[in-house]
Short mmCIF file of C-alpha atoms and ligand atoms in Angstrom, two decimals:
data_model
loop_
_atom_site.label_atom_id
_atom_site.label_comp_id
_atom_site.label_asym_id
_atom_site.label_seq_id
_atom_site.Cartn_x
_atom_site.Cartn_y
_atom_site.Cartn_z
CA MET A 943 -87.94 24.87 -210.46
CA SER A 944 -86.83 25.98 -213.94
CA PRO A 945 -85.41 29.47 -214.47
CA ALA A 946 -87.59 31.90 -216.49
CA LEU A 947 -84.88 31.98 -219.17
CA PRO A 948 -82.41 29.19 -219.94
CA HIS A 949 -78.83 29.61 -218.71
CA ARG A 950 -76.92 30.97 -221.72
CA VAL A 951 -73.55 29.29 -221.75
CA ILE A 952 -70.18 29.29 -223.53
CA PHE A 953 -68.58 25.90 -222.93
CA ASP A 954 -64.74 26.02 -222.77
CA THR A 955 -63.45 22.49 -223.08
CA ASP A 956 -60.69 20.01 -223.97
CA PRO A 957 -62.79 17.12 -225.23
CA GLY A 958 -62.03 14.53 -223.68
CA VAL A 959 -64.43 11.80 -222.45
CA ASP A 960 -65.87 13.57 -219.41
CA ASP A 961 -66.03 16.76 -221.48
CA ALA A 962 -68.21 14.81 -223.95
CA MET A 963 -70.42 13.68 -221.07
CA ALA A 964 -70.73 17.25 -219.95
CA LEU A 965 -71.52 18.58 -223.41
CA TYR A 966 -74.24 16.01 -223.92
CA PHE A 967 -75.75 16.70 -220.49
CA ALA A 968 -75.86 20.40 -221.39
CA LEU A 969 -77.49 19.72 -224.76
CA ALA A 970 -80.00 17.40 -223.10
CA HIS A 971 -80.93 19.76 -220.27
CA PRO A 972 -83.95 22.01 -220.97
CA ASP A 973 -82.61 24.95 -218.91
CA ILE A 974 -79.20 25.15 -220.68
CA GLN A 975 -78.56 26.91 -223.99
CA VAL A 976 -75.04 26.32 -225.37
CA LEU A 977 -74.20 29.43 -227.39
CA GLY A 978 -70.73 28.28 -228.41
CA ILE A 979 -67.95 25.85 -227.68
CA THR A 980 -64.46 27.14 -227.24
CA THR A 981 -61.67 24.55 -227.19
CA THR A 982 -58.21 24.21 -225.67
CA PHE A 983 -55.39 21.76 -225.37
CA GLY A 984 -55.41 19.37 -222.43
CA ASN A 985 -56.88 15.87 -222.74
CA VAL A 986 -55.94 16.12 -226.48
CA THR A 987 -54.25 18.70 -228.69
CA VAL A 988 -56.37 21.71 -229.39
CA GLN A 989 -56.77 20.71 -233.05
CA GLN A 990 -58.13 17.28 -231.93
CA GLY A 991 -60.29 18.96 -229.26
CA ALA A 992 -61.90 21.29 -231.83
CA ALA A 993 -62.47 18.36 -234.19
CA ASN A 994 -64.06 16.40 -231.36
CA ALA A 995 -66.35 19.25 -230.44
CA LEU A 996 -67.54 19.60 -234.05
CA TYR A 997 -67.94 15.81 -234.21
CA LEU A 998 -69.95 15.50 -230.99
CA CYS A 999 -72.27 18.32 -232.12
CA ALA A 1000 -72.73 16.76 -235.55
CA LEU A 1001 -73.50 13.35 -234.02
CA ALA A 1002 -76.15 14.97 -231.84
CA GLY A 1003 -77.53 16.91 -234.82
CA ARG A 1004 -76.78 20.30 -233.28
CA GLN A 1005 -75.25 23.29 -235.01
CA ILE A 1006 -73.26 25.24 -232.45
CA PRO A 1007 -70.27 27.53 -233.21
CA VAL A 1008 -66.98 25.83 -232.31
CA THR A 1009 -63.66 27.72 -232.10
CA GLN A 1010 -60.06 26.57 -231.70
CA GLY A 1011 -58.15 28.16 -228.85
CA VAL A 1012 -54.73 28.07 -227.17
CA ALA A 1013 -52.43 25.21 -227.95
CA ARG A 1014 -50.09 25.34 -224.98
CA PRO A 1015 -49.60 26.77 -221.49
CA TRP A 1016 -48.64 30.42 -221.09
CA VAL A 1017 -45.26 29.91 -219.41
CA LYS A 1018 -44.31 26.31 -218.85
CA PRO A 1019 -43.59 23.85 -221.66
CA GLY A 1020 -46.48 21.87 -223.08
CA GLU A 1021 -46.67 18.12 -222.67
CA ALA A 1022 -48.05 15.20 -224.69
CA PRO A 1023 -51.75 14.64 -224.03
CA PRO A 1024 -52.73 11.65 -221.79
CA ALA A 1025 -53.79 9.15 -224.46
CA TYR A 1026 -53.88 6.43 -221.83
CA ILE A 1027 -56.82 8.23 -220.11
CA HIS A 1028 -58.97 9.50 -222.99
CA GLY A 1029 -57.58 7.61 -225.97
CA ALA A 1030 -55.31 9.07 -228.66
CA ASP A 1031 -58.41 10.66 -230.23
CA GLY A 1032 -59.87 11.88 -226.90
CA LEU A 1033 -62.96 9.73 -227.37
CA GLY A 1034 -61.67 6.31 -226.38
CA ASN A 1035 -60.14 5.47 -229.76
CA LEU A 1036 -63.27 5.36 -231.86
CA PRO A 1037 -63.11 2.57 -234.47
CA GLU A 1038 -64.52 4.90 -237.12
CA ARG A 1039 -65.89 8.40 -237.58
CA MET A 1040 -68.57 9.66 -239.87
CA ALA A 1041 -67.68 12.66 -242.09
CA VAL A 1042 -68.51 16.06 -240.67
CA LYS A 1043 -69.31 18.99 -242.98
CA GLU A 1044 -69.48 21.74 -240.31
CA GLN A 1045 -66.46 24.00 -240.12
CA LEU A 1046 -64.79 25.84 -237.26
CA ASP A 1047 -65.71 29.45 -236.55
CA PRO A 1048 -62.59 31.22 -237.74
CA ARG A 1049 -62.19 33.34 -234.57
CA SER A 1050 -59.86 32.33 -231.75
CA SER A 1051 -61.61 30.98 -228.69
CA ALA A 1052 -60.63 34.05 -226.70
CA GLN A 1053 -61.94 36.44 -229.37
CA PHE A 1054 -65.27 34.47 -229.52
CA ILE A 1055 -65.66 34.77 -225.72
CA VAL A 1056 -64.96 38.50 -225.81
CA ASP A 1057 -67.33 39.11 -228.79
CA MET A 1058 -70.16 37.12 -227.18
CA ALA A 1059 -69.71 38.82 -223.82
CA ARG A 1060 -69.71 42.29 -225.37
CA ALA A 1061 -72.86 41.49 -227.37
CA ASN A 1062 -74.72 40.00 -224.32
CA PRO A 1063 -73.40 41.90 -221.28
CA GLY A 1064 -74.14 40.25 -217.95
CA GLN A 1065 -76.01 37.33 -219.54
CA ILE A 1066 -73.47 34.60 -220.31
CA THR A 1067 -72.13 31.95 -217.96
CA LEU A 1068 -68.71 30.59 -218.90
CA VAL A 1069 -68.44 26.92 -217.99
CA ALA A 1070 -64.75 25.99 -218.26
CA VAL A 1071 -63.61 22.40 -217.95
CA GLY A 1072 -60.09 22.37 -219.28
CA PRO A 1073 -56.86 24.37 -218.78
CA LEU A 1074 -57.69 28.09 -218.54
CA GLY A 1075 -55.59 29.68 -221.27
CA ASN A 1076 -58.57 30.82 -223.32
CA LEU A 1077 -60.06 32.76 -220.38
CA SER A 1078 -56.74 34.22 -219.54
CA LEU A 1079 -56.21 35.44 -223.14
CA ALA A 1080 -59.74 36.74 -223.26
CA LEU A 1081 -58.99 38.78 -220.13
CA ARG A 1082 -55.99 40.34 -221.85
CA LEU A 1083 -58.14 41.20 -224.92
CA GLU A 1084 -60.95 42.68 -222.81
CA PRO A 1085 -60.04 43.72 -219.24
CA GLU A 1086 -63.75 44.50 -218.62
CA LEU A 1087 -64.65 40.82 -219.16
CA PRO A 1088 -65.30 40.12 -215.46
CA ARG A 1089 -68.15 42.65 -215.64
CA LEU A 1090 -69.41 41.47 -219.03
CA LEU A 1091 -69.88 37.81 -218.03
CA LYS A 1092 -72.52 36.71 -215.63
CA GLN A 1093 -70.34 34.15 -213.89
CA VAL A 1094 -67.63 31.57 -214.40
CA ILE A 1095 -68.01 27.94 -213.27
CA LEU A 1096 -64.91 25.86 -213.70
CA MET A 1097 -64.04 22.26 -213.19
CA GLY A 1098 -60.52 22.25 -211.77
CA GLY A 1099 -58.45 22.42 -208.64
CA THR A 1100 -58.86 20.87 -205.25
CA VAL A 1101 -58.86 22.14 -201.65
CA LEU A 1102 -58.71 19.09 -199.35
CA GLU A 1103 -58.86 16.09 -201.71
CA PRO A 1104 -55.49 14.83 -203.00
CA GLY A 1105 -54.52 16.01 -206.48
CA ASN A 1106 -54.67 13.81 -209.53
CA VAL A 1107 -51.41 14.82 -211.26
CA SER A 1108 -49.39 15.50 -208.10
CA PRO A 1109 -50.20 15.15 -204.36
CA VAL A 1110 -51.72 18.64 -204.48
CA ALA A 1111 -52.53 19.52 -208.12
CA GLU A 1112 -55.55 18.80 -210.30
CA ALA A 1113 -54.85 18.34 -214.01
CA ASN A 1114 -56.68 21.36 -215.52
CA ILE A 1115 -55.00 23.79 -213.18
CA TRP A 1116 -51.60 22.08 -213.35
CA ASN A 1117 -51.71 22.20 -217.20
CA ASP A 1118 -51.61 26.02 -217.09
CA PRO A 1119 -51.12 27.34 -213.52
CA HIS A 1120 -50.28 30.91 -214.61
CA ALA A 1121 -53.52 31.21 -216.59
CA ALA A 1122 -55.43 29.66 -213.69
CA ASP A 1123 -54.05 32.12 -211.15
CA GLN A 1124 -55.09 34.98 -213.41
CA VAL A 1125 -58.62 33.55 -213.73
CA PHE A 1126 -58.95 33.06 -209.94
CA THR A 1127 -57.90 36.69 -209.26
CA ALA A 1128 -59.76 38.43 -212.06
CA GLY A 1129 -62.79 39.52 -209.98
CA TRP A 1130 -65.76 37.72 -211.53
CA PRO A 1131 -68.31 35.67 -209.73
CA LEU A 1132 -66.42 32.31 -209.90
CA THR A 1133 -67.24 28.87 -208.59
CA MET A 1134 -64.56 26.15 -208.51
CA VAL A 1135 -65.93 22.65 -208.95
CA GLY A 1136 -62.88 20.63 -208.02
CA LEU A 1137 -61.81 17.14 -206.97
CA ASP A 1138 -63.36 17.69 -203.52
CA VAL A 1139 -66.68 17.02 -205.24
CA THR A 1140 -65.86 15.36 -208.56
CA HIS A 1141 -64.19 12.42 -206.78
CA ARG A 1142 -67.50 11.80 -205.11
CA LEU A 1143 -69.38 11.23 -208.42
CA VAL A 1144 -68.64 7.76 -209.73
CA LEU A 1145 -70.73 6.88 -212.79
CA PRO A 1146 -70.82 3.21 -213.82
CA VAL A 1147 -70.44 2.19 -217.48
CA THR A 1148 -73.75 0.37 -217.14
CA LEU A 1149 -75.45 3.78 -216.79
CA PHE A 1150 -74.06 4.78 -220.23
CA GLU A 1151 -75.11 1.44 -221.59
CA ARG A 1152 -78.72 2.08 -220.42
CA ILE A 1153 -78.67 5.56 -221.95
CA ALA A 1154 -77.35 4.12 -225.27
CA GLN A 1155 -79.96 1.37 -225.26
CA HIS A 1156 -82.71 3.89 -224.53
CA HIS A 1157 -81.86 6.21 -227.37
CA ARG A 1158 -80.33 3.80 -229.92
CA HIS A 1159 -78.50 6.80 -231.41
CA ARG A 1160 -74.96 7.26 -232.67
CA ALA A 1161 -74.33 10.09 -230.23
CA THR A 1162 -75.06 8.04 -227.15
CA ASP A 1163 -73.37 4.91 -228.69
CA THR A 1164 -70.23 7.04 -229.07
CA LEU A 1165 -70.41 8.30 -225.56
CA HIS A 1166 -70.82 4.74 -224.24
CA HIS A 1167 -67.78 3.59 -226.23
CA ALA A 1168 -65.68 6.48 -224.90
CA VAL A 1169 -66.71 6.02 -221.32
CA ALA A 1170 -65.91 2.25 -221.42
CA PHE A 1171 -62.33 3.18 -222.41
CA TYR A 1172 -62.06 5.96 -219.83
CA ALA A 1173 -63.37 3.63 -217.08
CA ASN A 1174 -60.44 1.26 -217.65
CA PHE A 1175 -58.05 4.06 -216.61
CA TYR A 1176 -59.99 4.94 -213.40
CA GLY A 1177 -60.49 1.25 -212.59
CA SER A 1178 -56.72 0.81 -212.67
CA ARG A 1179 -56.26 3.65 -210.11
CA PHE A 1180 -59.20 3.44 -207.69
CA GLU A 1181 -60.47 0.22 -206.18
CA HIS A 1182 -63.96 1.58 -205.40
CA VAL A 1183 -64.28 2.78 -208.99
CA ALA A 1184 -63.09 -0.53 -210.37
CA ALA A 1185 -65.65 -2.29 -208.18
CA VAL A 1186 -68.53 -0.71 -210.18
CA HIS A 1187 -66.59 -0.53 -213.46
CA GLY A 1188 -67.05 3.20 -213.56
CA CYS A 1189 -65.33 6.57 -213.80
CA PHE A 1190 -65.41 9.98 -212.26
CA GLY A 1191 -67.87 12.39 -213.92
CA HIS A 1192 -65.60 15.40 -213.38
CA ASP A 1193 -66.74 17.87 -216.02
CA VAL A 1194 -70.42 17.17 -215.88
CA LEU A 1195 -70.54 18.47 -212.29
CA ALA A 1196 -69.79 22.00 -213.54
CA PHE A 1197 -73.12 21.94 -215.47
CA ILE A 1198 -74.91 20.22 -212.58
CA TYR A 1199 -73.76 23.03 -210.32
CA LEU A 1200 -75.19 25.53 -212.85
CA VAL A 1201 -78.68 24.00 -212.82
CA ALA A 1202 -78.71 22.54 -209.26
CA PRO A 1203 -76.43 24.50 -206.94
CA HIS A 1204 -78.48 23.33 -203.94
CA LEU A 1205 -76.87 19.91 -204.34
CA PHE A 1206 -73.51 21.31 -203.30
CA GLN A 1207 -71.93 22.60 -200.08
CA THR A 1208 -69.57 25.51 -200.72
CA LYS A 1209 -67.03 27.70 -198.99
CA SER A 1210 -66.04 31.21 -200.02
CA GLY A 1211 -62.62 32.75 -199.86
CA GLN A 1212 -59.67 33.95 -201.89
CA ILE A 1213 -58.12 31.30 -204.14
CA ARG A 1214 -54.60 31.45 -205.48
CA VAL A 1215 -52.58 28.99 -207.61
CA ALA A 1216 -49.02 27.97 -206.98
CA THR A 1217 -47.25 28.49 -210.29
CA ASP A 1218 -43.87 26.91 -209.64
CA GLY A 1219 -42.03 24.33 -207.59
CA VAL A 1220 -43.29 21.03 -206.14
CA ALA A 1221 -46.70 22.60 -205.39
CA GLN A 1222 -47.15 23.77 -208.97
CA GLY A 1223 -50.87 23.74 -209.82
CA GLN A 1224 -52.09 23.64 -206.18
CA THR A 1225 -55.21 25.69 -205.67
CA ILE A 1226 -55.00 27.31 -202.23
CA LEU A 1227 -58.21 28.52 -200.65
CA LYS A 1228 -57.94 31.04 -197.84
CA ARG A 1229 -60.28 29.23 -195.47
CA GLN A 1230 -60.18 31.60 -192.50
CA ALA A 1231 -62.06 34.80 -193.06
CA GLY A 1232 -61.12 37.91 -191.18
CA ILE A 1233 -57.43 37.10 -190.89
CA GLU A 1234 -54.84 39.46 -192.40
CA TYR A 1235 -51.74 37.54 -193.44
CA PRO A 1236 -48.39 39.35 -193.57
CA GLN A 1237 -47.39 37.51 -196.77
CA ALA A 1238 -47.89 39.19 -200.13
CA GLY A 1239 -50.45 37.73 -202.44
CA TRP A 1240 -53.27 37.52 -199.85
CA GLU A 1241 -54.28 41.19 -199.58
CA ALA A 1242 -57.86 41.90 -198.46
CA ALA A 1243 -58.58 43.48 -201.83
CA LEU A 1244 -58.02 40.20 -203.62
CA PRO A 1245 -61.36 38.91 -205.04
CA SER A 1246 -63.14 36.01 -203.39
CA SER A 1247 -64.36 32.84 -205.13
CA THR A 1248 -66.61 29.98 -204.14
CA ALA A 1249 -65.26 26.46 -203.84
CA CYS A 1250 -67.47 23.36 -203.86
CA MET A 1251 -66.57 21.25 -200.81
CA GLY A 1252 -69.35 18.68 -200.63
CA VAL A 1253 -72.03 17.26 -202.94
CA ASP A 1254 -75.09 15.03 -202.90
CA ALA A 1255 -73.53 12.56 -205.39
CA GLU A 1256 -76.57 10.30 -205.53
CA ALA A 1257 -78.84 13.20 -206.46
CA CYS A 1258 -76.34 14.35 -209.13
CA SER A 1259 -76.19 10.84 -210.55
CA ALA A 1260 -80.00 10.70 -210.69
CA LEU A 1261 -80.17 14.12 -212.33
CA PHE A 1262 -77.58 13.05 -214.90
CA GLU A 1263 -79.50 9.90 -215.79
CA SER A 1264 -82.95 11.57 -215.95
CA THR A 1265 -81.59 14.40 -218.11
CA MET A 1266 -79.78 12.07 -220.50
CA MET A 1267 -82.95 9.98 -220.87
CA ARG A 1268 -84.95 13.02 -222.13
CA PRO A 1269 -85.86 13.15 -225.83
CA TRP A 1270 -82.97 15.49 -226.75
CA LEU A 1271 -81.72 13.72 -229.87
CA SER A 1272 -83.23 13.93 -233.31
CA ALA A 1273 -83.35 10.82 -235.48
O1 RIB B 1490 -58.89 16.56 -213.51
C1 RIB B 1490 -60.08 16.28 -214.26
C2 RIB B 1490 -60.06 17.24 -215.46
O2 RIB B 1490 -58.97 16.99 -216.27
C3 RIB B 1490 -61.27 17.04 -216.36
O3 RIB B 1490 -61.62 18.27 -216.91
C4 RIB B 1490 -60.77 16.13 -217.41
O4 RIB B 1490 -61.49 16.23 -218.61
C5 RIB B 1490 -59.34 16.57 -217.57
O5 RIB B 1490 -59.31 17.63 -218.42
CA1 CA B 1491 -61.89 18.49 -219.35
#
């Protein structure tokens, strides 16, 4: 059943191939209205990420404000982006790009989030699928932000599934663990869509080929190209993904949770992030309710979050395909 009003969303992203998938799913879905795109470093530099967001919108014929955000982690040193996963340009090394006339919104990503939240109190969902520095900075600019946003849904972290950048850490959280810990303890309705569920959603390249053939449009051709590159990385790491020549659909699951939360099993509890040492970037969910631990950092007053622990991957895949096949692109 569709909501009476569309979900009004700010999309915080480091585009990135699966970020591009997520953006196009959001643009194609009738119940999602993307009010703005805020960008961060991660899969690419923040400059490249902002350029990619503008480019993806231009390809799709959509005019959406895009801002450039934080360029590095809060505390630890930044690192070179993983060109071997997303390509040096973040979109699978596109052979060419059309010229884009749209310009960035001059505000920082954090300022944009704060301005939009103040202007639309309680109405905006923040869907964050990259390192969390923009949200962390926005919290410093506006400490009331947790009450001004409707909810935060983030792709990042893991509870039981092994990490993807260390045995325990997922990339978005590991890229800025201090910002992530601040976001998990800020006190807003927050749902973590982590590797526990994103490693269940394997999308074959043939699906993107079908989507591209259906639309015959430069936006879906570009997505198909990018996914084919990205699938080579995942195929080199996971046998079952190589077997279908596919990739994980990480970021798109944050939007699927927004529109179809019934497809997920969740667990509530306090979540903290290890900021240093060998466990850096680990997201730790307090799984036993009603226990008081003697260690600092787990006080009862600490806000609770929701972690996605299971998913109907087949239904998500079907929803992704049917949404992407809708007539969402202009000629
Ligand atoms: O670990 C997966 C996440 O890291 C996704 O958001 C992907 O885009 C990368 O940023
Ligand atoms: Ca991402």
